[in-house]
GROMACS .gro file of C-alpha atoms in nm:
model
  171
    1MET     CA    1  -1.894  -0.133  -0.070
    2THR     CA    2  -1.761  -0.467   0.032
    3ASP     CA    3  -1.672  -0.775  -0.166
    4ASP     CA    4  -1.547  -1.078   0.020
    5VAL     CA    5  -1.326  -1.338  -0.143
    6PRO     CA    6  -1.348  -1.678   0.024
    7GLU     CA    7  -1.026  -1.834   0.151
    8ARG     CA    8  -1.044  -2.117  -0.106
    9GLU     CA    9  -0.976  -1.863  -0.382
   10HIS     CA   10  -0.637  -1.781  -0.234
   11PRO     CA   11  -0.402  -2.077  -0.263
   12TRP     CA   12  -0.031  -2.013  -0.204
   13PRO     CA   13   0.068  -1.788  -0.497
   14GLY     CA   14   0.447  -1.831  -0.469
   15PHE     CA   15   0.696  -1.558  -0.545
   16ASP     CA   16   0.671  -1.400  -0.889
   17PRO     CA   17   0.971  -1.381  -1.127
   18SER     CA   18   1.070  -1.039  -0.987
   19GLY     CA   19   1.086  -1.180  -0.633
   20SER     CA   20   0.766  -1.015  -0.506
   21LEU     CA   21   0.493  -1.202  -0.322
   22LEU     CA   22   0.156  -1.099  -0.463
   23LEU     CA   23  -0.195  -1.199  -0.358
   24PRO     CA   24  -0.388  -1.223  -0.686
   25LEU     CA   25  -0.745  -1.095  -0.676
   26PRO     CA   26  -1.028  -1.206  -0.902
   27GLU     CA   27  -1.178  -0.991  -1.178
   28SER     CA   28  -1.467  -0.910  -0.941
   29PHE     CA   29  -1.224  -0.671  -0.771
   30ALA     CA   30  -1.214  -0.460  -1.087
   31GLY     CA   31  -1.456  -0.231  -0.909
   32PRO     CA   32  -1.670   0.036  -1.069
   33ALA     CA   33  -1.731   0.015  -1.441
   34ALA     CA   34  -1.562   0.346  -1.517
   35GLY     CA   35  -1.432   0.200  -1.841
   36PRO     CA   36  -1.085   0.150  -1.985
   37GLY     CA   37  -0.986   0.505  -1.898
   38PHE     CA   38  -1.065   0.762  -1.633
   39THR     CA   39  -0.974   1.129  -1.618
   40VAL     CA   40  -0.928   1.319  -1.293
   41ASP     CA   41  -0.772   1.666  -1.253
   42GLY     CA   42  -0.702   1.660  -1.629
   43ILE     CA   43  -0.489   1.346  -1.590
   44GLU     CA   44  -0.591   1.060  -1.819
   45LEU     CA   45  -0.534   0.723  -1.653
   46THR     CA   46  -0.582   0.374  -1.799
   47ARG     CA   47  -0.737   0.070  -1.636
   48LYS     CA   48  -0.486  -0.169  -1.484
   49ASP     CA   49  -0.508  -0.511  -1.651
   50GLU     CA   50  -0.465  -0.725  -1.339
   51PHE     CA   51  -0.546  -0.694  -0.972
   52HIS     CA   52  -0.334  -0.796  -0.674
   53VAL     CA   53  -0.220  -0.695  -0.328
   54THR     CA   54   0.157  -0.682  -0.279
   55LEU     CA   55   0.237  -0.879   0.036
   56LEU     CA   56   0.618  -0.850   0.004
   57ASN     CA   57   0.797  -0.634  -0.249
   58ARG     CA   58   1.114  -0.758  -0.425
   59LYS     CA   59   1.353  -0.617  -0.168
   60LEU     CA   60   1.177  -0.751   0.142
   61GLY     CA   61   1.081  -1.071  -0.038
   62ALA     CA   62   1.445  -1.150  -0.112
   63LYS     CA   63   1.552  -1.086   0.248
   64VAL     CA   64   1.276  -1.294   0.407
   65LEU     CA   65   1.312  -1.572   0.151
   66ALA     CA   66   1.686  -1.596   0.218
   67VAL     CA   67   1.625  -1.643   0.591
   68LEU     CA   68   1.307  -1.853   0.602
   69GLY     CA   69   1.284  -2.025   0.264
   70ALA     CA   70   0.974  -2.056   0.046
   71ALA     CA   71   0.830  -2.359   0.229
   72ARG     CA   72   0.818  -2.180   0.567
   73ILE     CA   73   0.672  -1.864   0.413
   74ALA     CA   74   0.409  -2.074   0.233
   75GLN     CA   75   0.319  -2.244   0.562
   76CYS     CA   76   0.267  -1.904   0.728
   77PHE     CA   77   0.052  -1.796   0.433
   78ARG     CA   78  -0.165  -2.110   0.449
   79GLU     CA   79  -0.229  -2.060   0.821
   80ARG     CA   80  -0.428  -1.746   0.744
   81THR     CA   81  -0.779  -1.685   0.617
   82TRP     CA   82  -0.734  -1.445   0.327
   83SER     CA   83  -1.059  -1.250   0.291
   84PRO     CA   84  -0.991  -0.907   0.142
   85ARG     CA   85  -1.277  -0.658   0.165
   86ARG     CA   86  -1.322  -0.366  -0.068
   87THR     CA   87  -1.398  -0.032   0.097
   88GLY     CA   88  -1.496   0.190  -0.198
   89ASP     CA   89  -1.247   0.446  -0.061
   90TYR     CA   90  -1.051   0.565  -0.369
   91TRP     CA   91  -0.751   0.800  -0.378
   92LEU     CA   92  -0.543   0.968  -0.646
   93ILE     CA   93  -0.173   0.931  -0.569
   94HIS     CA   94   0.133   1.070  -0.745
   95LYS     CA   95   0.506   0.997  -0.737
   96HIS     CA   96   0.816   1.129  -0.910
   97LYS     CA   97   1.011   0.817  -1.011
   98GLU     CA   98   1.349   0.759  -1.172
   99THR     CA   99   1.357   0.498  -1.446
  100ALA     CA  100   1.689   0.421  -1.614
  101GLY     CA  101   1.820   0.754  -1.488
  102ARG     CA  102   1.528   0.946  -1.638
  103PRO     CA  103   1.248   1.116  -1.444
  104LEU     CA  104   0.903   0.962  -1.467
  105GLU     CA  105   0.579   1.109  -1.338
  106ALA     CA  106   0.343   0.835  -1.217
  107TRP     CA  107  -0.018   0.858  -1.102
  108SER     CA  108  -0.254   0.590  -0.976
  109ILE     CA  109  -0.605   0.560  -0.843
  110VAL     CA  110  -0.598   0.315  -0.555
  111GLU     CA  111  -0.871   0.168  -0.337
  112LEU     CA  112  -0.804   0.100   0.029
  113LEU     CA  113  -0.874  -0.260   0.136
  114GLU     CA  114  -0.940  -0.434   0.465
  115LEU     CA  115  -0.712  -0.738   0.493
  116PRO     CA  116  -0.636  -0.835   0.855
  117ALA     CA  117  -0.452  -1.153   0.747
  118MET     CA  118  -0.186  -0.940   0.580
  119ALA     CA  119  -0.077  -0.775   0.906
  120GLU     CA  120  -0.082  -1.111   1.089
  121PHE     CA  121   0.122  -1.275   0.812
  122LEU     CA  122   0.385  -1.001   0.796
  123ASP     CA  123   0.411  -0.981   1.175
  124GLU     CA  124   0.483  -1.354   1.189
  125LEU     CA  125   0.740  -1.335   0.909
  126SER     CA  126   0.909  -1.043   1.084
  127LEU     CA  127   0.923  -1.232   1.413
  128LEU     CA  128   1.054  -1.553   1.256
  129SER     CA  129   1.310  -1.387   1.028
  130ARG     CA  130   1.410  -1.105   1.266
  131ILE     CA  131   1.373  -0.868   0.972
  132GLU     CA  132   1.184  -0.545   1.031
  133ILE     CA  133   0.879  -0.540   0.803
  134PRO     CA  134   0.671  -0.221   0.813
  135GLN     CA  135   0.302  -0.242   0.896
  136PRO     CA  136   0.130  -0.309   0.565
  137PHE     CA  137  -0.096  -0.079   0.371
  138PRO     CA  138  -0.343  -0.304   0.185
  139HIS     CA  139  -0.463  -0.137  -0.131
  140LEU     CA  140  -0.564  -0.218  -0.486
  141THR     CA  141  -0.456  -0.016  -0.790
  142HIS     CA  142  -0.736   0.042  -1.042
  143TYR     CA  143  -0.600   0.306  -1.282
  144VAL     CA  144  -0.245   0.413  -1.373
  145ARG     CA  145  -0.052   0.666  -1.576
  146GLY     CA  146   0.322   0.683  -1.631
  147ASP     CA  147   0.402   0.339  -1.490
  148ALA     CA  148   0.182   0.044  -1.588
  149GLY     CA  149   0.282  -0.136  -1.268
  150GLY     CA  150   0.147   0.142  -1.050
  151ILE     CA  151   0.304   0.301  -0.745
  152GLY     CA  152   0.413   0.090  -0.449
  153ILE     CA  153   0.272   0.191  -0.112
  154ALA     CA  154   0.462   0.011   0.161
  155SER     CA  155   0.306   0.184   0.462
  156GLN     CA  156   0.057   0.441   0.589
  157ALA     CA  157   0.340   0.696   0.603
  158VAL     CA  158   0.421   0.641   0.233
  159PHE     CA  159   0.051   0.671   0.145
  160SER     CA  160   0.032   1.000   0.337
  161GLU     CA  161   0.322   1.135   0.128
  162LEU     CA  162   0.180   1.019  -0.206
  163ARG     CA  163  -0.192   1.091  -0.176
  164LEU     CA  164  -0.336   1.393  -0.348
  165HIS     CA  165  -0.710   1.361  -0.274
  166ALA     CA  166  -1.007   1.127  -0.255
  167VAL     CA  167  -1.170   1.032  -0.586
  168GLN     CA  168  -1.530   0.936  -0.663
  169LEU     CA  169  -1.554   0.668  -0.930
  170PRO     CA  170  -1.888   0.620  -1.109
  171ASP     CA  171  -2.094   0.315  -1.016
   0.00000   0.00000   0.00000
């Protein structure tokens, strides 16, 4: 399964109010029509209401922004052709989180994406800012439970720790 999104659909998104840099994806990335909910392993998950790829989380976003400024980051973004491709490779992931000092169990169903521009972009930002930015793990969250925002996956190593098993979503 592959869906391409032409470059023209990806203008500079700017940093969101939390300080993250997100690449918004169109509704066509909603994927399989499994409905508003999906149950796997007895876990009932709900459909996420928006779709994006996190390019820089709050923490890294703040560091890079402080060194390079928004205009330079935007320039690096615009120099890339942003054409995410869906893979149809879905995984159930799980994380124990702490929220306001209380434990929270979070699950998500994520789809792996192909997005070469993301690695190029982050490599350039790392070089220019001299801030170590881990190799990205492009993915899209489709369903969640426990945390409506999903579970951040900053790298392949984090994904390896969080993943439970592959999931087949209905067409």
